[in-house]
PDB file of C-alpha atoms in Angstrom:
ATOM      1  CA  UNK A  34     130.234  84.049 149.779  1.00 55.00           C
ATOM      2  CA  UNK A  35     127.760  85.565 147.370  1.00 67.00           C
ATOM      3  CA  UNK A  36     125.080  87.626 148.954  1.00 78.00           C
ATOM      4  CA  UNK A  37     122.299  86.509 146.559  1.00 81.00           C
ATOM      5  CA  UNK A  38     121.796  83.877 143.642  1.00 83.00           C
ATOM      6  CA  UNK A  39     119.831  85.261 140.643  1.00 84.00           C
ATOM      7  CA  UNK A  40     117.699  82.629 138.890  1.00 86.00           C
ATOM      8  CA  UNK A  41     116.275  84.502 136.046  1.00 87.00           C
ATOM      9  CA  UNK A  42     113.951  87.054 137.772  1.00 90.00           C
ATOM     10  CA  UNK A  43     114.229  85.148 141.138  1.00 86.00           C
ATOM     11  CA  UNK A  44     116.729  86.970 143.348  1.00 82.00           C
ATOM     12  CA  UNK A  45     117.363  84.382 146.717  1.00 80.00           C
ATOM     13  CA  UNK A  46     119.720  85.332 149.532  1.00 78.00           C
ATOM     14  CA  UNK A  47     122.286  82.742 150.323  1.00 80.00           C
ATOM     15  CA  UNK A  48     122.545  83.029 153.883  1.00 77.00           C
ATOM     16  CA  UNK A  49     118.679  82.009 154.124  1.00 77.00           C
ATOM     17  CA  UNK A  50     119.587  79.125 151.506  1.00 81.00           C
ATOM     18  CA  UNK A  51     122.642  78.050 154.006  1.00 84.00           C
ATOM     19  CA  UNK A  52     120.305  78.264 156.897  1.00 83.00           C
ATOM     20  CA  UNK A  53     117.210  76.278 155.323  1.00 86.00           C
ATOM     21  CA  UNK A  54     119.864  73.371 154.100  1.00 91.00           C
ATOM     22  CA  UNK A  55     121.583  73.124 157.458  1.00 90.00           C
ATOM     23  CA  UNK A  56     118.268  72.847 159.245  1.00 91.00           C
ATOM     24  CA  UNK A  57     117.246  69.729 156.490  1.00 93.00           C
ATOM     25  CA  UNK A  58     120.955  68.256 156.665  1.00 95.00           C
ATOM     26  CA  UNK A  59     120.394  68.232 160.353  1.00 93.00           C
ATOM     27  CA  UNK A  60     117.030  66.995 161.004  1.00 93.00           C
ATOM     28  CA  UNK A  61     117.203  64.156 158.311  1.00 94.00           C
ATOM     29  CA  UNK A  62     120.658  62.794 160.222  1.00 95.00           C
ATOM     30  CA  UNK A  63     118.827  62.947 163.550  1.00 94.00           C
ATOM     31  CA  UNK A  64     115.948  61.186 162.159  1.00 92.00           C
ATOM     32  CA  UNK A  65     118.160  58.509 160.642  1.00 94.00           C
ATOM     33  CA  UNK A  66     120.209  58.117 163.780  1.00 95.00           C
ATOM     34  CA  UNK A  67     117.035  57.645 165.941  1.00 94.00           C
ATOM     35  CA  UNK A  68     115.575  55.102 164.142  1.00 93.00           C
ATOM     36  CA  UNK A  69     119.108  53.205 163.761  1.00 95.00           C
ATOM     37  CA  UNK A  70     119.163  53.695 167.297  1.00 94.00           C
ATOM     38  CA  UNK A  71     115.588  52.158 167.764  1.00 94.00           C
ATOM     39  CA  UNK A  72     114.227  55.097 169.281  1.00 93.00           C
ATOM     40  CA  UNK A  73     111.260  57.000 168.795  1.00 93.00           C
ATOM     41  CA  UNK A  74     112.059  58.887 165.403  1.00 91.00           C
ATOM     42  CA  UNK A  75     109.125  61.207 165.172  1.00 92.00           C
ATOM     43  CA  UNK A  76     109.542  62.703 168.674  1.00 93.00           C
ATOM     44  CA  UNK A  77     113.321  63.057 168.437  1.00 93.00           C
ATOM     45  CA  UNK A  78     112.645  65.075 165.318  1.00 91.00           C
ATOM     46  CA  UNK A  79     110.129  67.089 167.201  1.00 93.00           C
ATOM     47  CA  UNK A  80     112.304  67.940 169.874  1.00 93.00           C
ATOM     48  CA  UNK A  81     115.400  68.702 167.284  1.00 93.00           C
ATOM     49  CA  UNK A  82     112.745  70.736 165.107  1.00 93.00           C
ATOM     50  CA  UNK A  83     112.359  72.816 168.386  1.00 94.00           C
ATOM     51  CA  UNK A  84     115.496  73.446 169.549  1.00 93.00           C
ATOM     52  CA  UNK A  85     116.426  74.708 166.058  1.00 92.00           C
ATOM     53  CA  UNK A  86     113.586  77.111 166.027  1.00 91.00           C
ATOM     54  CA  UNK A  87     114.512  78.221 169.658  1.00 94.00           C
ATOM     55  CA  UNK A  88     118.141  78.658 168.525  1.00 91.00           C
ATOM     56  CA  UNK A  89     117.078  80.920 165.798  1.00 87.00           C
ATOM     57  CA  UNK A  90     114.927  83.190 168.104  1.00 89.00           C
ATOM     58  CA  UNK A  91     117.475  82.990 170.647  1.00 91.00           C
ATOM     59  CA  UNK A  92     120.099  84.003 168.518  1.00 89.00           C
ATOM     60  CA  UNK A  93     118.113  86.968 166.690  1.00 88.00           C
ATOM     61  CA  UNK A  94     117.010  88.154 169.789  1.00 89.00           C
ATOM     62  CA  UNK A  95     120.234  88.577 171.405  1.00 91.00           C
ATOM     63  CA  UNK A  96     121.806  90.044 167.966  1.00 90.00           C
ATOM     64  CA  UNK A  97     119.147  92.384 168.155  1.00 89.00           C
ATOM     65  CA  UNK A  98     119.375  93.350 172.180  1.00 91.00           C
ATOM     66  CA  UNK A  99     123.279  93.814 171.680  1.00 90.00           C
ATOM     67  CA  UNK A 100     122.884  96.136 168.583  1.00 87.00           C
ATOM     68  CA  UNK A 101     119.512  97.632 169.692  1.00 91.00           C
ATOM     69  CA  UNK A 102     120.610 101.369 168.622  1.00 89.00           C
ATOM     70  CA  UNK A 103     120.859 100.257 165.014  1.00 84.00           C
ATOM     71  CA  UNK A 104     116.700  98.917 165.268  1.00 84.00           C
ATOM     72  CA  UNK A 105     115.275 101.496 167.431  1.00 87.00           C
ATOM     73  CA  UNK A 106     114.494 103.682 164.173  1.00 88.00           C
ATOM     74  CA  UNK A 107     113.369 100.801 162.415  1.00 83.00           C
ATOM     75  CA  UNK A 108     111.492  98.204 164.254  1.00 84.00           C
ATOM     76  CA  UNK A 109     110.493  95.981 161.204  1.00 82.00           C
ATOM     77  CA  UNK A 110     114.162  95.236 160.743  1.00 80.00           C
ATOM     78  CA  UNK A 111     114.163  93.364 163.453  1.00 81.00           C
ATOM     79  CA  UNK A 112     111.674  90.935 162.001  1.00 80.00           C
ATOM     80  CA  UNK A 113     113.870  90.291 158.645  1.00 73.00           C
ATOM     81  CA  UNK A 114     117.075  88.684 159.805  1.00 60.00           C
ATOM     82  CA  UNK A 115     118.448  87.751 156.574  1.00 59.00           C
ATOM     83  CA  UNK A 116     119.917  91.218 156.230  1.00 58.00           C
ATOM     84  CA  UNK A 117     121.759  91.563 159.705  1.00 64.00           C
ATOM     85  CA  UNK A 118     122.790  88.929 162.007  1.00 80.00           C
ATOM     86  CA  UNK A 119     123.024  86.100 165.023  1.00 83.00           C
ATOM     87  CA  UNK A 120     124.571  85.720 167.903  1.00 84.00           C
ATOM     88  CA  UNK A 121     125.937  82.410 167.557  1.00 82.00           C
ATOM     89  CA  UNK A 122     126.329  81.544 171.440  1.00 89.00           C
ATOM     90  CA  UNK A 123     123.276  82.888 172.034  1.00 90.00           C
ATOM     91  CA  UNK A 124     121.760  80.600 169.942  1.00 87.00           C
ATOM     92  CA  UNK A 125     123.713  77.462 171.064  1.00 88.00           C
ATOM     93  CA  UNK A 126     122.551  78.434 174.307  1.00 91.00           C
ATOM     94  CA  UNK A 127     118.683  78.886 173.742  1.00 91.00           C
ATOM     95  CA  UNK A 128     118.863  75.482 171.704  1.00 89.00           C
ATOM     96  CA  UNK A 129     119.900  73.775 174.737  1.00 88.00           C
TER      97      UNK A 129
END
């Protein structure tokens, strides 16, 4: 996977684009499924959006805790997750 995509002077990180595209696809599929099943699409959409947010925050928080020695000298790097990582299992637990 390419770490970045350059479009003229604009440089975009591919990891962030993949996260955004994945969240959009999940939310779109969830909304369509809720409408098909005659559920309140707005309530289902909101619930899934909260789950996605909780998954990202939980996955990042556990990753930082597990790799604290890499972050204790530069605390600001905790807030910039596109260059580091996430803990997938912690994200799944936080979403549930």
